[in-house]
Amino acid sequence: MEDEAAPQSDTTGLELRTYFVRKRNALLARAAFDELYVDYYLHLAENGMQYAGSHDRLFKEALAALTLHCASRPRNETVAWTLNFQEPLVNLFVGGDNSSGGVAGQLFTQHVKENRSNLLFADVIRGQEPLRRSVVEFEGRSVFRAVEKYYLQSEQRAGRYFEFSEEDFVLISSQPDCDSKWLESLTDADIRVLDRKEELSLLETRRYRWHCGCNQGRIMELLAPVMKDGEQGLFGGEELLRISCPRCGARYKVTREAMEAHMAGKTKSF
């Protein structure tokens, strides 16, 4: 992991394009996610992680849904979604930062809270504005359908996901004066010939890549409040802690000696 959030590059990462659908007043976002999925698998391999087949498909769907959504939003917006599935119990976390083009997340199968229904928690920060949270109930096992419910309830507009081909997905969201009947009637087959039937105007090209922004220093910052109350409560009788990033699951080793040096550095800075 890199020490700082990397800025968007014009030549690296997944290329995602947005278009305005003329006469329909809709915004279309599209990308082929094979490159981002490769980065995701490399991250799992580097950290000794592996998701079961059904969970892997679910997480890849969440990664695609979030990235397409981010590309449709302002560049100063950061988005984080947590999806809580009840049968079987699974939590998915995915987050995206439009200022850096970084997206990341992880899947949890242990210590998942039981609820009466599936829930999507959406946290949004735009610029210096305070965090806004939405909570949406949804049915089924599809991330795409869950986010479509979020659009209707929290965004107060329609947003629909489509499969153009394997690992190639499209999000069409309504804009003011959108042709709602047209949007509601679209199918995956319609999307594959949309450029021949509709007038599309390219709005923007952005790039996204797998990037959390976590590193050893930030992990020690998370541990600092506990360490401040006494190293015994943090390390017990051990000399080494193994800890995972709460956002992406990257694994770190923190020694007692390194943590003591970190705390000493913090004391000197005051």
Tab-separated table of C-alpha atoms in Angstrom:
chain	number	residue	atom	x	y	z
A	1	MET	CA	0.000	0.000	0.000
A	2	GLU	CA	1.156	3.551	-0.705
A	3	ASP	CA	1.568	6.160	2.011
A	4	GLU	CA	-0.727	8.751	0.457
A	5	ALA	CA	-3.801	8.710	-1.742
A	6	ALA	CA	-2.592	8.804	-5.307
A	7	PRO	CA	-4.092	11.346	-7.706
A	8	GLN	CA	-6.016	10.180	-10.721
A	9	SER	CA	-3.779	9.336	-13.660
A	10	ASP	CA	-4.585	9.845	-17.310
A	11	THR	CA	-2.905	6.589	-18.310
A	12	THR	CA	-3.341	4.021	-15.544
A	13	GLY	CA	-6.298	2.258	-14.003
A	14	LEU	CA	-9.731	1.343	-15.251
A	15	GLU	CA	-11.119	3.778	-17.837
A	16	LEU	CA	-14.710	4.769	-17.151
A	17	ARG	CA	-16.711	6.991	-19.487
A	18	THR	CA	-19.903	8.934	-18.897
A	19	TYR	CA	-22.312	10.029	-21.620
A	20	PHE	CA	-25.402	12.184	-21.808
A	21	VAL	CA	-28.268	10.449	-23.580
A	22	ARG	CA	-29.783	13.243	-25.631
A	23	LYS	CA	-33.581	13.549	-25.907
A	24	ARG	CA	-33.858	11.097	-22.984
A	25	ASN	CA	-32.151	13.327	-20.385
A	26	ALA	CA	-30.233	10.509	-18.750
A	27	LEU	CA	-26.621	9.975	-17.688
A	28	LEU	CA	-24.873	6.787	-18.783
A	29	ALA	CA	-21.709	5.430	-17.116
A	30	ARG	CA	-19.914	2.406	-18.533
A	31	ALA	CA	-16.720	0.413	-17.959
A	32	ALA	CA	-15.174	-3.014	-18.461
A	33	PHE	CA	-13.992	-4.099	-15.016
A	34	ASP	CA	-11.489	-6.829	-15.886
A	35	GLU	CA	-8.459	-4.645	-15.032
A	36	LEU	CA	-9.887	-3.562	-11.672
A	37	TYR	CA	-10.790	-7.153	-10.849
A	38	VAL	CA	-7.187	-8.206	-11.519
A	39	ASP	CA	-6.005	-5.599	-8.990
A	40	TYR	CA	-8.586	-6.878	-6.519
A	41	TYR	CA	-7.371	-10.474	-6.907
A	42	LEU	CA	-3.743	-9.363	-6.507
A	43	HIS	CA	-4.729	-7.625	-3.272
A	44	LEU	CA	-6.356	-10.821	-1.986
A	45	ALA	CA	-3.309	-12.903	-2.908
A	46	GLU	CA	-0.843	-10.469	-1.317
A	47	ASN	CA	-2.761	-10.582	1.948
A	48	GLY	CA	-3.579	-14.286	2.038
A	49	MET	CA	-7.298	-13.674	1.600
A	50	GLN	CA	-9.859	-15.642	-0.401
A	51	TYR	CA	-13.627	-15.366	-0.822
A	52	ALA	CA	-15.938	-18.261	-1.660
A	53	GLY	CA	-17.325	-18.307	-5.206
A	54	SER	CA	-20.727	-16.813	-4.405
A	55	HIS	CA	-19.176	-14.205	-2.103
A	56	ASP	CA	-16.571	-13.340	-4.715
A	57	ARG	CA	-19.283	-12.656	-7.306
A	58	LEU	CA	-21.200	-10.561	-4.796
A	59	PHE	CA	-18.159	-8.457	-3.960
A	60	LYS	CA	-17.238	-7.909	-7.620
A	61	GLU	CA	-20.791	-6.740	-8.269
A	62	ALA	CA	-20.507	-4.292	-5.362
A	63	LEU	CA	-17.176	-2.996	-6.663
A	64	ALA	CA	-18.654	-2.391	-10.119
A	65	ALA	CA	-21.836	-0.797	-8.754
A	66	LEU	CA	-19.904	1.606	-6.534
A	67	THR	CA	-17.376	2.623	-9.196
A	68	LEU	CA	-20.061	3.385	-11.784
A	69	HIS	CA	-21.941	5.390	-9.177
A	70	CYS	CA	-18.805	7.334	-8.212
A	71	ALA	CA	-18.139	8.239	-11.846
A	72	SER	CA	-21.628	9.746	-12.003
A	73	ARG	CA	-20.959	11.959	-8.991
A	74	PRO	CA	-18.952	15.201	-8.391
A	75	ARG	CA	-15.169	14.914	-8.223
A	76	ASN	CA	-15.053	16.130	-4.615
A	77	GLU	CA	-17.305	13.354	-3.333
A	78	THR	CA	-16.361	10.310	-1.266
A	79	VAL	CA	-18.803	7.395	-1.012
A	80	ALA	CA	-18.908	4.350	1.270
A	81	TRP	CA	-21.500	1.579	1.166
A	82	THR	CA	-22.057	-1.241	3.635
A	83	LEU	CA	-24.491	-3.946	2.537
A	84	ASN	CA	-25.825	-6.306	5.169
A	85	PHE	CA	-27.266	-9.543	3.728
A	86	GLN	CA	-29.258	-11.789	6.058
A	87	GLU	CA	-29.479	-15.171	4.294
A	88	PRO	CA	-26.740	-16.181	4.610
A	89	LEU	CA	-25.211	-13.520	6.862
A	90	VAL	CA	-22.668	-11.439	4.928
A	91	ASN	CA	-21.467	-7.850	5.171
A	92	LEU	CA	-19.939	-6.085	2.166
A	93	PHE	CA	-18.026	-2.835	2.447
A	94	VAL	CA	-16.935	-0.810	-0.583
A	95	GLY	CA	-15.685	2.756	-0.674
A	96	GLY	CA	-14.604	5.174	-3.371
A	97	ASP	CA	-12.819	8.528	-3.388
A	98	ASN	CA	-13.382	10.592	-6.530
A	99	SER	CA	-10.492	12.943	-5.750
A	100	SER	CA	-7.973	10.099	-6.007
A	101	GLY	CA	-9.834	7.586	-8.165
A	102	GLY	CA	-9.290	4.964	-5.485
A	103	VAL	CA	-11.813	2.210	-4.731
A	104	ALA	CA	-11.479	-0.625	-2.227
A	105	GLY	CA	-13.379	-2.751	0.246
A	106	GLN	CA	-13.756	-6.154	1.823
A	107	LEU	CA	-16.280	-8.850	2.706
A	108	PHE	CA	-17.130	-10.145	6.196
A	109	THR	CA	-18.717	-13.474	7.094
A	110	GLN	CA	-18.013	-13.433	10.851
A	111	HIS	CA	-19.606	-11.291	13.560
A	112	VAL	CA	-22.264	-10.071	11.124
A	113	LYS	CA	-25.254	-8.439	12.779
A	114	GLU	CA	-28.645	-10.073	12.354
A	115	ASN	CA	-31.457	-7.752	11.251
A	116	ARG	CA	-35.075	-8.173	10.210
A	117	SER	CA	-34.163	-7.395	6.582
A	118	ASN	CA	-31.234	-6.704	4.261
A	119	LEU	CA	-29.863	-3.196	4.736
A	120	LEU	CA	-27.726	-0.824	2.691
A	121	PHE	CA	-25.926	1.932	4.603
A	122	ALA	CA	-24.682	4.725	2.318
A	123	ASP	CA	-22.281	7.371	3.659
A	124	VAL	CA	-21.474	10.392	1.490
A	125	ILE	CA	-19.076	13.287	2.065
A	126	ARG	CA	-18.866	16.105	-0.474
A	127	GLY	CA	-16.038	18.578	-0.021
A	128	GLN	CA	-16.158	20.106	3.460
A	129	GLU	CA	-19.821	19.278	4.015
A	130	PRO	CA	-20.782	16.987	6.934
A	131	LEU	CA	-21.299	13.285	6.345
A	132	ARG	CA	-24.735	12.262	5.098
A	133	ARG	CA	-26.041	8.750	5.805
A	134	SER	CA	-28.917	6.865	4.192
A	135	VAL	CA	-30.284	3.485	5.244
A	136	VAL	CA	-32.284	1.449	2.734
A	137	GLU	CA	-34.022	-1.912	3.112
A	138	PHE	CA	-33.836	-4.253	0.127
A	139	GLU	CA	-34.707	-7.803	-0.890
A	140	GLY	CA	-32.765	-10.511	-2.684
A	141	ARG	CA	-29.049	-11.189	-3.226
A	142	SER	CA	-28.239	-8.646	-5.945
A	143	VAL	CA	-26.099	-5.607	-5.155
A	144	PHE	CA	-27.321	-3.924	-8.346
A	145	ARG	CA	-30.958	-4.234	-7.308
A	146	ALA	CA	-30.103	-2.987	-3.803
A	147	VAL	CA	-28.437	0.150	-5.190
A	148	GLU	CA	-31.366	0.741	-7.556
A	149	LYS	CA	-33.564	0.810	-4.447
A	150	TYR	CA	-31.136	3.298	-2.901
A	151	TYR	CA	-31.473	5.554	-5.953
A	152	LEU	CA	-35.247	5.590	-5.720
A	153	GLN	CA	-35.413	6.125	-1.962
A	154	SER	CA	-32.397	8.316	-1.166
A	155	GLU	CA	-31.495	9.956	-4.468
A	156	GLN	CA	-35.181	10.456	-5.307
A	157	ARG	CA	-34.563	9.431	-8.922
A	158	ALA	CA	-34.112	6.305	-10.990
A	159	GLY	CA	-30.778	4.573	-11.443
A	160	ARG	CA	-30.561	1.241	-13.263
A	161	TYR	CA	-27.691	-1.208	-13.793
A	162	PHE	CA	-27.215	-3.363	-16.872
A	163	GLU	CA	-24.799	-6.061	-18.052
A	164	PHE	CA	-23.332	-5.175	-21.434
A	165	SER	CA	-21.160	-8.280	-21.410
A	166	GLU	CA	-19.240	-10.330	-18.860
A	167	GLU	CA	-17.416	-7.890	-16.518
A	168	ASP	CA	-18.708	-4.933	-18.577
A	169	PHE	CA	-21.479	-2.993	-16.845
A	170	VAL	CA	-23.576	0.122	-17.403
A	171	LEU	CA	-25.382	2.497	-15.043
A	172	ILE	CA	-28.070	4.825	-16.422
A	173	SER	CA	-29.411	7.428	-14.017
A	174	SER	CA	-32.208	9.887	-14.609
A	175	GLN	CA	-31.584	13.625	-14.879
A	176	PRO	CA	-34.128	16.474	-14.782
A	177	ASP	CA	-36.941	15.879	-17.305
A	178	CYS	CA	-35.765	12.309	-17.939
A	179	ASP	CA	-37.885	10.063	-20.138
A	180	SER	CA	-38.792	7.795	-17.221
A	181	LYS	CA	-40.857	5.324	-19.233
A	182	TRP	CA	-37.955	4.772	-21.597
A	183	LEU	CA	-35.542	4.215	-18.707
A	184	GLU	CA	-37.898	1.802	-16.953
A	185	SER	CA	-38.379	-0.238	-20.138
A	186	LEU	CA	-34.683	-0.789	-20.914
A	187	THR	CA	-33.233	-4.317	-20.915
A	188	ASP	CA	-29.694	-5.694	-21.144
A	189	ALA	CA	-30.344	-6.385	-24.844
A	190	ASP	CA	-31.351	-2.744	-25.402
A	191	ILE	CA	-28.108	-1.548	-23.822
A	192	ARG	CA	-26.008	-3.485	-26.337
A	193	VAL	CA	-27.494	-1.494	-29.234
A	194	LEU	CA	-28.091	1.766	-27.403
A	195	ASP	CA	-25.433	3.704	-29.320
A	196	ARG	CA	-27.245	2.843	-32.572
A	197	LYS	CA	-30.671	3.851	-31.334
A	198	GLU	CA	-29.877	6.852	-29.144
A	199	GLU	CA	-27.714	9.948	-29.464
A	200	LEU	CA	-24.878	9.780	-26.922
A	201	SER	CA	-22.591	12.697	-26.094
A	202	LEU	CA	-19.341	11.937	-24.262
A	203	LEU	CA	-19.180	13.984	-21.073
A	204	GLU	CA	-16.089	12.797	-19.251
A	205	THR	CA	-13.474	10.073	-18.931
A	206	ARG	CA	-12.203	9.127	-15.484
A	207	ARG	CA	-9.850	6.443	-14.208
A	208	TYR	CA	-10.234	4.279	-11.127
A	209	ARG	CA	-7.962	1.730	-9.488
A	210	TRP	CA	-7.811	-0.453	-6.412
A	211	HIS	CA	-6.419	1.845	-3.724
A	212	CYS	CA	-7.302	2.063	-0.037
A	213	GLY	CA	-4.647	4.475	1.249
A	214	CYS	CA	-3.842	2.455	4.368
A	215	ASN	CA	-0.248	1.978	5.513
A	216	GLN	CA	1.763	1.040	8.619
A	217	GLY	CA	1.679	4.580	10.008
A	218	ARG	CA	-2.085	4.925	9.711
A	219	ILE	CA	-2.621	1.539	11.317
A	220	MET	CA	-0.495	2.634	14.287
A	221	GLU	CA	-2.548	5.836	14.511
A	222	LEU	CA	-5.642	3.667	14.912
A	223	LEU	CA	-3.929	1.772	17.728
A	224	ALA	CA	-2.543	4.873	19.464
A	225	PRO	CA	-5.589	5.604	21.698
A	226	VAL	CA	-5.451	2.068	23.122
A	227	MET	CA	-1.677	2.217	23.490
A	228	LYS	CA	-2.007	5.525	25.351
A	229	ASP	CA	-3.988	3.741	28.085
A	230	GLY	CA	-1.197	1.226	28.544
A	231	GLU	CA	0.682	-1.116	26.271
A	232	GLN	CA	-0.375	-4.138	28.313
A	233	GLY	CA	-3.962	-3.621	27.180
A	234	LEU	CA	-2.860	-3.579	23.555
A	235	PHE	CA	-0.102	-6.184	23.425
A	236	GLY	CA	-0.768	-8.281	26.523
A	237	GLY	CA	2.284	-10.479	26.847
A	238	GLU	CA	3.057	-10.458	23.132
A	239	GLU	CA	5.741	-8.550	21.229
A	240	LEU	CA	3.895	-8.573	17.909
A	241	LEU	CA	0.367	-7.670	16.798
A	242	ARG	CA	-1.216	-8.851	13.559
A	243	ILE	CA	-3.940	-6.442	12.470
A	244	SER	CA	-6.048	-5.927	9.359
A	245	CYS	CA	-7.106	-2.664	7.750
A	246	PRO	CA	-10.811	-2.164	8.547
A	247	ARG	CA	-11.470	-0.876	5.007
A	248	CYS	CA	-9.663	-3.289	2.680
A	249	GLY	CA	-8.437	-6.115	4.918
A	250	ALA	CA	-4.725	-5.574	4.172
A	251	ARG	CA	-2.676	-7.268	6.873
A	252	TYR	CA	0.012	-5.557	8.931
A	253	LYS	CA	2.460	-6.599	11.657
A	254	VAL	CA	3.069	-4.097	14.443
A	255	THR	CA	5.816	-4.755	16.989
A	256	ARG	CA	5.776	-3.434	20.526
A	257	GLU	CA	9.068	-1.642	19.810
A	258	ALA	CA	7.675	0.092	16.700
A	259	MET	CA	4.544	1.140	18.564
A	260	GLU	CA	6.579	2.565	21.456
A	261	ALA	CA	8.684	4.554	18.986
A	262	HIS	CA	5.512	5.810	17.300
A	263	MET	CA	4.053	6.977	20.606
A	264	ALA	CA	7.325	8.652	21.573
A	265	GLY	CA	7.274	10.538	18.292
A	266	LYS	CA	3.726	11.699	18.933
A	267	THR	CA	4.727	12.977	22.402
A	268	LYS	CA	7.650	14.977	21.001
A	269	SER	CA	5.395	16.625	18.401
A	270	PHE	CA	3.280	18.383	21.068
